[in-house]
PDB file of C-alpha atoms in Angstrom:
ATOM      1  CA  MET A   1     114.259 122.241  87.014  1.00 59.00           C
ATOM      2  CA  ARG A   2     110.490 121.879  86.792  1.00 60.00           C
ATOM      3  CA  ARG A   3     110.779 119.362  83.939  1.00 63.00           C
ATOM      4  CA  THR A   4     113.293 117.364  85.954  1.00 51.00           C
ATOM      5  CA  LEU A   5     110.925 117.201  88.925  1.00 44.00           C
ATOM      6  CA  TRP A   6     108.018 116.098  86.742  1.00 49.00           C
ATOM      7  CA  ALA A   7     110.161 113.465  85.034  1.00 50.00           C
ATOM      8  CA  PHE A   8     111.296 112.188  88.448  1.00 50.00           C
ATOM      9  CA  ALA A   9     107.698 112.034  89.735  1.00 50.00           C
ATOM     10  CA  VAL A  10     106.447 110.166  86.656  1.00 49.00           C
ATOM     11  CA  GLY A  11     109.409 107.783  86.803  1.00 54.00           C
ATOM     12  CA  LEU A  12     108.813 107.137  90.505  1.00 51.00           C
ATOM     13  CA  LEU A  13     105.181 106.272  89.884  1.00 52.00           C
ATOM     14  CA  CYS A  14     106.092 103.902  87.059  1.00 50.00           C
ATOM     15  CA  LEU A  15     108.469 101.829  89.217  1.00 51.00           C
ATOM     16  CA  GLY A  16     105.733  99.942  91.057  1.00 46.00           C
ATOM     17  CA  SER A  17     103.252  97.366  89.900  1.00 42.00           C
ATOM     18  CA  PRO A  18      99.747  98.433  88.862  1.00 43.00           C
ATOM     19  CA  ALA A  19      96.811  97.777  91.167  1.00 39.00           C
ATOM     20  CA  LYS A  20      93.066  98.428  91.081  1.00 51.00           C
ATOM     21  CA  ALA A  21      92.676 100.294  94.340  1.00 64.00           C
ATOM     22  CA  ALA A  22      94.635 101.452  97.306  1.00 90.00           C
ATOM     23  CA  GLY A  23      94.208  99.067 100.181  1.00 96.00           C
ATOM     24  CA  ILE A  24      93.993 100.844 103.512  1.00 97.00           C
ATOM     25  CA  GLN A  25      94.564  99.798 107.102  1.00 98.00           C
ATOM     26  CA  LEU A  26      93.739 102.291 109.828  1.00 97.00           C
ATOM     27  CA  LEU A  27      96.165 102.781 112.716  1.00 95.00           C
ATOM     28  CA  ASP A  28      94.543 103.812 115.968  1.00 90.00           C
ATOM     29  CA  SER A  29      97.039 102.844 118.673  1.00 83.00           C
ATOM     30  CA  GLY A  30      96.883 106.044 120.695  1.00 78.00           C
ATOM     31  CA  PRO A  31      98.464 109.381 119.831  1.00 75.00           C
ATOM     32  CA  ALA A  32     101.852 107.894 118.866  1.00 80.00           C
ATOM     33  CA  LEU A  33     100.446 105.753 116.039  1.00 89.00           C
ATOM     34  CA  SER A  34      97.249 107.304 114.783  1.00 92.00           C
ATOM     35  CA  GLY A  35      96.883 107.286 110.992  1.00 95.00           C
ATOM     36  CA  ALA A  36      96.783 104.830 108.106  1.00 97.00           C
ATOM     37  CA  ILE A  37      98.735 102.538 105.819  1.00 98.00           C
ATOM     38  CA  TRP A  38      97.988 102.346 102.094  1.00 97.00           C
ATOM     39  CA  TYR A  39      99.236  99.645  99.728  1.00 98.00           C
ATOM     40  CA  PRO A  40      98.529  97.968  96.373  1.00 97.00           C
ATOM     41  CA  CYS A  41      95.369  95.895  96.429  1.00 95.00           C
ATOM     42  CA  ALA A  42      93.198  94.181  93.817  1.00 93.00           C
ATOM     43  CA  ALA A  43      89.831  94.942  95.498  1.00 94.00           C
ATOM     44  CA  GLU A  44      87.398  97.643  94.472  1.00 92.00           C
ATOM     45  CA  PRO A  45      87.451 100.806  96.606  1.00 92.00           C
ATOM     46  CA  THR A  46      84.631 101.717  98.972  1.00 94.00           C
ATOM     47  CA  HIS A  47      84.122 104.399 101.601  1.00 95.00           C
ATOM     48  CA  VAL A  48      86.265 103.613 104.642  1.00 97.00           C
ATOM     49  CA  ALA A  49      84.833 105.273 107.772  1.00 97.00           C
ATOM     50  CA  LEU A  50      87.534 106.940 109.862  1.00 96.00           C
ATOM     51  CA  GLY A  51      85.715 106.837 113.203  1.00 95.00           C
ATOM     52  CA  SER A  52      87.939 108.421 115.874  1.00 93.00           C
ATOM     53  CA  LEU A  53      90.518 109.316 113.182  1.00 94.00           C
ATOM     54  CA  ALA A  54      88.091 111.693 111.450  1.00 93.00           C
ATOM     55  CA  VAL A  55      88.985 115.373 111.151  1.00 92.00           C
ATOM     56  CA  PRO A  56      86.482 118.254 110.953  1.00 91.00           C
ATOM     57  CA  THR A  57      86.110 118.057 107.154  1.00 91.00           C
ATOM     58  CA  VAL A  58      86.835 114.361 106.469  1.00 94.00           C
ATOM     59  CA  ASP A  59      85.103 111.348 108.048  1.00 95.00           C
ATOM     60  CA  TRP A  60      85.818 108.711 105.368  1.00 96.00           C
ATOM     61  CA  LEU A  61      88.469 107.886 102.791  1.00 96.00           C
ATOM     62  CA  PRO A  62      88.254 105.889  99.557  1.00 95.00           C
ATOM     63  CA  GLY A  63      89.993 102.524  99.640  1.00 95.00           C
ATOM     64  CA  ALA A  64      89.687  98.808 100.144  1.00 96.00           C
ATOM     65  CA  LYS A  65      89.829  98.322 103.899  1.00 97.00           C
ATOM     66  CA  ASP A  66      92.126  95.536 105.136  1.00 97.00           C
ATOM     67  CA  CYS A  67      92.314  93.837 101.726  1.00 96.00           C
ATOM     68  CA  PRO A  68      95.254  91.519 100.953  1.00 96.00           C
ATOM     69  CA  ILE A  69      98.414  93.223  99.691  1.00 96.00           C
ATOM     70  CA  THR A  70      99.272  92.746  96.025  1.00 95.00           C
ATOM     71  CA  GLY A  71     103.008  92.268  95.522  1.00 95.00           C
ATOM     72  CA  THR A  72     106.168  91.545  97.478  1.00 96.00           C
ATOM     73  CA  LYS A  73     109.381  93.436  98.208  1.00 97.00           C
ATOM     74  CA  LEU A  74     107.463  96.716  97.923  1.00 98.00           C
ATOM     75  CA  PRO A  75     109.121 100.069  98.610  1.00 98.00           C
ATOM     76  CA  LEU A  76     107.896 101.978 101.675  1.00 98.00           C
ATOM     77  CA  VAL A  77     107.214 105.708 101.817  1.00 97.00           C
ATOM     78  CA  ILE A  78     106.622 107.443 105.154  1.00 95.00           C
ATOM     79  CA  VAL A  79     104.558 110.635 104.750  1.00 93.00           C
ATOM     80  CA  SER A  80     104.608 113.566 107.174  1.00 89.00           C
ATOM     81  CA  HIS A  81     101.851 116.177 107.074  1.00 85.00           C
ATOM     82  CA  GLY A  82     102.446 119.879 107.515  1.00 79.00           C
ATOM     83  CA  ASN A  83     101.603 122.108 110.473  1.00 79.00           C
ATOM     84  CA  SER A  84      98.056 121.418 111.758  1.00 75.00           C
ATOM     85  CA  GLY A  85      97.418 118.836 109.014  1.00 85.00           C
ATOM     86  CA  TYR A  86      96.408 115.198 109.339  1.00 90.00           C
ATOM     87  CA  PHE A  87      97.625 111.808 108.120  1.00 91.00           C
ATOM     88  CA  ALA A  88      95.716 111.830 104.802  1.00 91.00           C
ATOM     89  CA  LEU A  89      96.394 115.461 103.906  1.00 90.00           C
ATOM     90  CA  HIS A  90      98.281 114.401 100.748  1.00 88.00           C
ATOM     91  CA  LEU A  91      95.802 111.671  99.767  1.00 93.00           C
ATOM     92  CA  ASP A  92      96.210 112.204  96.016  1.00 92.00           C
ATOM     93  CA  ILE A  93      99.938 111.491  96.200  1.00 93.00           C
ATOM     94  CA  ILE A  94      99.461 108.671  98.714  1.00 94.00           C
ATOM     95  CA  GLU A  95      96.913 106.891  96.490  1.00 94.00           C
ATOM     96  CA  ALA A  96      99.062 107.363  93.382  1.00 94.00           C
ATOM     97  CA  LEU A  97     102.034 105.807  95.185  1.00 96.00           C
ATOM     98  CA  ALA A  98      99.964 102.887  96.525  1.00 96.00           C
ATOM     99  CA  ASN A  99      98.448 102.261  93.098  1.00 93.00           C
ATOM    100  CA  ALA A 100     101.959 102.298  91.619  1.00 95.00           C
ATOM    101  CA  GLY A 101     103.141  99.552  93.969  1.00 96.00           C
ATOM    102  CA  PHE A 102     104.342 101.365  97.089  1.00 97.00           C
ATOM    103  CA  VAL A 103     103.378 100.860 100.721  1.00 98.00           C
ATOM    104  CA  VAL A 104     102.660 104.293 102.237  1.00 98.00           C
ATOM    105  CA  ALA A 105     102.323 105.031 105.957  1.00 97.00           C
ATOM    106  CA  ALA A 106     101.302 108.293 107.597  1.00 94.00           C
ATOM    107  CA  ILE A 107     100.379 109.323 111.120  1.00 91.00           C
ATOM    108  CA  ASN A 108      98.909 112.330 112.835  1.00 87.00           C
ATOM    109  CA  HIS A 109     101.717 114.148 114.601  1.00 85.00           C
ATOM    110  CA  PRO A 110     100.722 114.338 118.297  1.00 79.00           C
ATOM    111  CA  GLY A 111     100.146 117.915 119.418  1.00 69.00           C
ATOM    112  CA  ASN A 112     100.305 119.261 115.864  1.00 72.00           C
ATOM    113  CA  ASN A 113      97.394 117.965 113.804  1.00 72.00           C
ATOM    114  CA  ALA A 114      93.891 118.984 112.745  1.00 75.00           C
ATOM    115  CA  ASN A 115      92.354 117.577 115.949  1.00 68.00           C
ATOM    116  CA  ASP A 116      95.109 118.435 118.435  1.00 66.00           C
ATOM    117  CA  MET A 117      97.137 121.634 118.340  1.00 61.00           C
ATOM    118  CA  SER A 118      98.318 121.393 121.959  1.00 69.00           C
ATOM    119  CA  GLY A 119     102.026 121.275 121.009  1.00 70.00           C
ATOM    120  CA  ARG A 120     103.872 124.566 121.151  1.00 70.00           C
ATOM    121  CA  GLY A 121     107.191 125.967 120.017  1.00 67.00           C
ATOM    122  CA  MET A 122     110.278 123.984 119.152  1.00 65.00           C
ATOM    123  CA  SER A 123     108.953 120.796 120.749  1.00 63.00           C
ATOM    124  CA  VAL A 124     106.651 120.346 117.737  1.00 63.00           C
ATOM    125  CA  TRP A 125     109.634 120.454 115.383  1.00 64.00           C
ATOM    126  CA  ALA A 126     111.960 118.451 117.605  1.00 73.00           C
ATOM    127  CA  SER A 127     109.554 115.556 118.146  1.00 77.00           C
ATOM    128  CA  ARG A 128     108.809 114.830 114.475  1.00 82.00           C
ATOM    129  CA  PRO A 129     111.977 112.856 113.626  1.00 84.00           C
ATOM    130  CA  ALA A 130     111.372 110.549 116.603  1.00 87.00           C
ATOM    131  CA  GLN A 131     107.734 110.087 115.528  1.00 89.00           C
ATOM    132  CA  MET A 132     108.816 109.143 112.004  1.00 89.00           C
ATOM    133  CA  VAL A 133     111.418 106.700 113.345  1.00 91.00           C
ATOM    134  CA  ARG A 134     108.706 105.154 115.570  1.00 93.00           C
ATOM    135  CA  LEU A 135     106.470 104.730 112.509  1.00 95.00           C
ATOM    136  CA  LEU A 136     109.344 103.247 110.491  1.00 96.00           C
ATOM    137  CA  ASP A 137     110.170 100.804 113.303  1.00 96.00           C
ATOM    138  CA  PHE A 138     106.500  99.813 113.508  1.00 96.00           C
ATOM    139  CA  MET A 139     106.271  99.249 109.751  1.00 97.00           C
ATOM    140  CA  LEU A 140     109.442  97.145 109.553  1.00 97.00           C
ATOM    141  CA  ASN A 141     109.126  95.222 112.827  1.00 97.00           C
ATOM    142  CA  GLU A 142     105.527  95.121 114.082  1.00 96.00           C
ATOM    143  CA  TRP A 143     103.109  95.686 111.187  1.00 97.00           C
ATOM    144  CA  LYS A 144     101.239  92.474 110.393  1.00 96.00           C
ATOM    145  CA  ASP A 145     102.134  92.714 106.681  1.00 97.00           C
ATOM    146  CA  ARG A 146     105.775  93.772 107.153  1.00 98.00           C
ATOM    147  CA  ALA A 147     107.008  90.836 105.022  1.00 98.00           C
ATOM    148  CA  ALA A 148     105.680  92.666 101.910  1.00 98.00           C
ATOM    149  CA  ILE A 149     108.105  95.583 102.456  1.00 98.00           C
ATOM    150  CA  ASP A 150     111.621  95.750 101.033  1.00 98.00           C
ATOM    151  CA  PRO A 151     113.550  97.318 103.949  1.00 97.00           C
ATOM    152  CA  ALA A 152     116.267  98.447 101.528  1.00 97.00           C
ATOM    153  CA  LYS A 153     113.738 100.705  99.738  1.00 97.00           C
ATOM    154  CA  VAL A 154     112.452 103.216 102.277  1.00 96.00           C
ATOM    155  CA  GLY A 155     111.776 106.907 101.706  1.00 93.00           C
ATOM    156  CA  LEU A 156     110.266 109.851 103.545  1.00 88.00           C
ATOM    157  CA  PHE A 157     108.479 112.905 102.244  1.00 83.00           C
ATOM    158  CA  GLY A 158     106.457 115.785 103.537  1.00 73.00           C
ATOM    159  CA  PHE A 159     105.516 119.337 102.752  1.00 69.00           C
ATOM    160  CA  SER A 160     105.895 122.459 104.852  1.00 62.00           C
ATOM    161  CA  LEU A 161     106.671 121.416 108.438  1.00 51.00           C
ATOM    162  CA  GLY A 162     106.347 117.803 107.270  1.00 50.00           C
ATOM    163  CA  GLY A 163     109.429 118.295 105.096  1.00 51.00           C
ATOM    164  CA  LEU A 164     111.684 119.439 107.925  1.00 52.00           C
ATOM    165  CA  HIS A 165     112.816 116.058 109.281  1.00 50.00           C
ATOM    166  CA  ARG A 166     116.391 116.452 110.324  1.00 45.00           C
ATOM    167  CA  ALA A 167     117.956 114.977 113.380  1.00 40.00           C
ATOM    168  CA  GLY A 168     120.702 116.894 115.105  1.00 37.00           C
ATOM    169  CA  SER A 169     122.466 119.720 113.314  1.00 33.00           C
ATOM    170  CA  GLY A 170     121.525 119.209 109.693  1.00 39.00           C
ATOM    171  CA  ARG A 171     122.006 115.425 109.626  1.00 39.00           C
ATOM    172  CA  ARG A 172     119.386 112.871 108.695  1.00 40.00           C
ATOM    173  CA  SER A 173     118.124 110.504 111.332  1.00 41.00           C
ATOM    174  CA  THR A 174     120.499 107.546 111.592  1.00 39.00           C
ATOM    175  CA  ARG A 175     117.587 105.090 111.350  1.00 42.00           C
ATOM    176  CA  PHE A 176     116.372 106.652 108.096  1.00 44.00           C
ATOM    177  CA  SER A 177     119.917 106.900 106.745  1.00 38.00           C
ATOM    178  CA  GLN A 178     120.424 103.190 107.322  1.00 38.00           C
ATOM    179  CA  ALA A 179     117.047 102.285 105.838  1.00 40.00           C
ATOM    180  CA  CYS A 180     117.529 104.441 102.750  1.00 39.00           C
ATOM    181  CA  LEU A 181     121.035 103.254 101.845  1.00 33.00           C
TER     182      LEU A 181
END
């Protein structure tokens, strides 16, 4: 099983086109869309200040801020952080995906992130699928570089609470089901 997972991960990373650095665009459109988008980029990385998106232990990320996207028809991966995490919690995986030719988007989950733990109980779990669908809709319909995404190649991953995205009674969100088919 472990070998199969490693083979899958290596294969997934080899599907994209190589790039020099992960381009990064910060999202700061209020609590519903607060995070970042990473993508293949030919520019050299620098320190990207997070400003209001900073968390107690991280105030910058490596990347090439707002650089032009390298490639077309790129697959999209939506990343969901775990309980009390933040949008760049899985930065090593995010950067590897972006450098392999994927567009990667992640947000802070309102009420359940490193800067805001005001959400309580089942509402934290119940709101995550809708937040991920909102991010997917933004990426495919509103993001300024949406033409670089292949809408037929969309995936979602997360760890811990970030991996529990199910809508209804054990069914995937219809929006993600349609995007991933």
